[in-house]
Amino acid sequence: FFIYGRSSCPFCIEACRILKTRDIWHKFFDLESDRRFLNEAKQFYGYKTVPMILRLDSKTHTANFIGGCDSLKEFLDAQ
């Protein structure tokens, strides 16, 4: 999983914690100080808040947008 967010965001911290406790590999991209890239990412994914979570498909090597922290929980619970 790739997580784009801010280190000061409790939902970003929670998303990382969930993946860590389930022993799922993830990479957190802290955009706290890079507002320009953060705004570009929000525009690209059509998402207004952080975290923005993507799942890397090991078969196709593509990243699929999951959503935020609640969407991550729903996705993992459905597995």
XYZ file of N, CA and C in Angstrom:
237
model
N 0.830 -1.171 0.000
C 0.000 0.000 0.000
C 0.879 1.239 0.000
N 0.432 2.272 -0.690
C 1.058 3.583 -0.649
C 0.076 4.518 0.042
N 0.577 5.292 0.979
C -0.255 6.248 1.696
C 0.341 7.637 1.508
N -0.434 8.517 0.902
C -0.049 9.914 0.767
C -0.795 10.696 1.839
N -0.061 11.420 2.655
C -0.719 12.149 3.723
C 0.201 13.128 4.412
N -0.183 13.444 5.653
C 0.593 14.371 6.478
C 0.870 13.702 7.816
N 2.074 13.888 8.311
C 2.460 13.264 9.583
C 1.654 13.800 10.755
N 1.014 14.949 10.592
C 0.199 15.531 11.667
C -1.262 15.065 11.608
N -1.612 14.268 10.627
C -2.994 13.835 10.423
C -3.285 12.551 11.204
N -4.253 12.580 12.133
C -4.563 11.370 12.913
C -5.088 10.222 12.052
N -5.757 10.528 10.947
C -6.262 9.463 10.075
C -5.126 8.801 9.290
N -4.117 9.582 8.941
C -2.932 9.030 8.274
C -2.179 8.109 9.231
N -2.030 8.557 10.461
C -1.355 7.762 11.486
C -2.128 6.471 11.728
N -3.450 6.567 11.794
C -4.295 5.386 12.014
C -4.184 4.398 10.860
N -4.178 4.880 9.626
C -4.049 3.997 8.467
C -2.726 3.231 8.508
N -1.651 3.916 8.841
C -0.345 3.251 8.959
C -0.360 2.226 10.090
N -0.991 2.565 11.200
C -1.059 1.661 12.335
C -1.831 0.388 11.976
N -2.939 0.549 11.273
C -3.745 -0.609 10.868
C -2.924 -1.562 10.007
N -2.230 -1.015 9.029
C -1.424 -1.864 8.147
C -0.266 -2.505 8.901
N 0.345 -1.752 9.793
C 1.466 -2.296 10.563
C 1.010 -3.437 11.468
N -0.129 -3.270 12.151
C -0.589 -4.327 13.063
C -1.013 -5.580 12.306
N -1.392 -5.426 11.040
C -1.745 -6.594 10.222
C -0.540 -7.124 9.449
N 0.620 -6.535 9.716
C 1.871 -6.923 9.065
C 1.763 -6.836 7.540
N 1.179 -5.740 7.070
C 1.018 -5.494 5.639
C 2.001 -4.397 5.236
N 2.784 -4.692 4.193
C 3.773 -3.725 3.720
C 3.067 -2.455 3.244
N 3.646 -1.314 3.618
C 3.138 -0.026 3.164
C 4.264 0.997 3.169
N 4.081 2.012 2.375
C 5.026 3.121 2.298
C 4.244 4.398 2.505
N 4.664 5.197 3.495
C 4.004 6.461 3.804
C 4.794 7.605 3.189
N 4.123 8.419 2.406
C 4.724 9.602 1.809
C 4.201 10.813 2.571
N 5.070 11.415 3.359
C 4.689 12.556 4.191
C 4.751 13.831 3.362
N 3.585 14.391 3.089
C 3.495 15.598 2.277
C 3.228 16.833 3.125
N 3.582 16.730 4.399
C 3.376 17.834 5.341
C 3.980 19.137 4.825
N 5.183 19.062 4.307
C 5.871 20.286 3.892
C 5.798 20.522 2.384
N 5.182 19.615 1.647
C 5.111 19.765 0.193
C 3.662 19.990 -0.227
N 3.143 21.162 0.064
C 1.734 21.486 -0.207
C 1.414 21.437 -1.706
N 2.362 21.807 -2.526
C 2.119 21.801 -3.968
C 1.841 20.383 -4.456
N 2.688 19.438 -4.069
C 2.479 18.050 -4.486
C 1.201 17.490 -3.865
N 0.930 17.848 -2.624
C -0.287 17.395 -1.959
C -1.526 17.866 -2.730
N -1.539 19.132 -3.114
C -2.667 19.663 -3.875
C -2.783 18.998 -5.242
N -1.649 18.714 -5.882
C -1.667 18.033 -7.184
C -2.209 16.616 -7.041
N -1.807 15.916 -5.972
C -2.290 14.560 -5.740
C -3.792 14.559 -5.479
N -4.265 15.512 -4.689
C -5.702 15.617 -4.424
C -6.472 15.844 -5.720
N -5.953 16.709 -6.560
C -6.613 16.992 -7.832
C -6.581 15.750 -8.729
N -5.450 15.078 -8.799
C -5.300 13.907 -9.664
C -6.278 12.800 -9.278
N -6.390 12.527 -7.977
C -7.268 11.451 -7.515
C -8.699 11.913 -7.261
N -8.949 13.203 -7.372
C -10.285 13.719 -7.131
C -10.719 13.506 -5.696
N -9.772 13.655 -4.799
C -10.002 13.392 -3.380
C -9.585 14.624 -2.600
N -10.385 15.047 -1.646
C -10.133 16.334 -0.983
C -9.402 16.231 0.340
N -9.275 15.024 0.893
C -8.666 14.878 2.212
C -7.531 13.854 2.174
N -6.806 13.791 3.260
C -5.783 12.764 3.441
C -6.217 11.870 4.595
N -5.770 10.654 4.602
C -4.835 10.032 3.678
C -5.490 9.671 2.346
N -4.635 9.571 1.354
C -5.024 9.016 0.063
C -4.266 7.700 -0.050
N -5.011 6.603 -0.068
C -4.408 5.281 0.034
C -4.580 4.534 -1.274
N -3.474 3.958 -1.745
C -3.475 3.167 -2.963
C -2.956 1.769 -2.647
N -3.510 0.799 -3.328
C -3.059 -0.586 -3.167
C -2.269 -0.970 -4.409
N -1.075 -1.470 -4.193
C -0.236 -1.911 -5.291
C -0.588 -3.354 -5.620
N -1.048 -3.590 -6.851
C -1.413 -4.933 -7.299
C -0.145 -5.653 -7.738
N 0.195 -6.737 -7.060
C 1.450 -7.440 -7.344
C 1.424 -8.157 -8.696
N 0.247 -8.442 -9.217
C 0.152 -9.131 -10.511
C 0.283 -8.164 -11.674
N -0.415 -7.037 -11.598
C -0.405 -6.088 -12.713
C 0.589 -4.949 -12.504
N 1.106 -4.826 -11.279
C 2.040 -3.754 -10.914
C 1.425 -2.367 -11.115
N 0.129 -2.276 -10.887
C -0.550 -0.994 -10.945
C -1.018 -0.625 -9.544
N -1.181 0.663 -9.327
C -1.672 1.158 -8.042
C -3.139 1.533 -8.209
N -3.991 0.945 -7.372
C -5.425 1.214 -7.422
C -5.819 2.054 -6.215
N -6.540 3.147 -6.483
C -6.952 4.051 -5.420
C -8.001 3.382 -4.544
N -7.753 3.364 -3.220
C -8.684 2.789 -2.247
C -9.555 3.881 -1.652
N -8.959 4.985 -1.240
C -9.685 6.073 -0.591
C -8.950 6.492 0.661
N -9.712 6.783 1.709
C -9.137 7.221 2.976
C -9.069 6.092 3.990
N -8.939 6.472 5.244
C -8.767 5.505 6.327
C -9.987 4.586 6.464
N -11.187 5.144 6.422
C -12.394 4.320 6.525
C -12.501 3.351 5.355
N -12.148 3.802 4.168
C -12.181 2.934 2.989
C -11.154 1.810 3.120
N -10.005 2.110 3.711
C -8.999 1.083 3.951
C -9.544 0.012 4.887
N -10.184 0.439 5.974
C -10.770 -0.518 6.918
C -11.794 -1.407 6.221
N -12.664 -0.819 5.433
C -13.671 -1.584 4.705
C -13.025 -2.562 3.733
N -12.003 -2.105 3.017
C -11.306 -2.950 2.063
C -10.679 -4.150 2.757
N -9.984 -3.917 3.865
C -9.316 -5.000 4.573
C -10.308 -5.958 5.219
N -11.423 -5.434 5.729
C -12.439 -6.297 6.339
C -13.118 -7.197 5.306
N -13.150 -6.755 4.048
C -13.778 -7.543 2.985
C -12.867 -8.646 2.464
N -11.600 -8.593 2.835
C -10.636 -9.594 2.362
C -10.812 -10.912 3.059
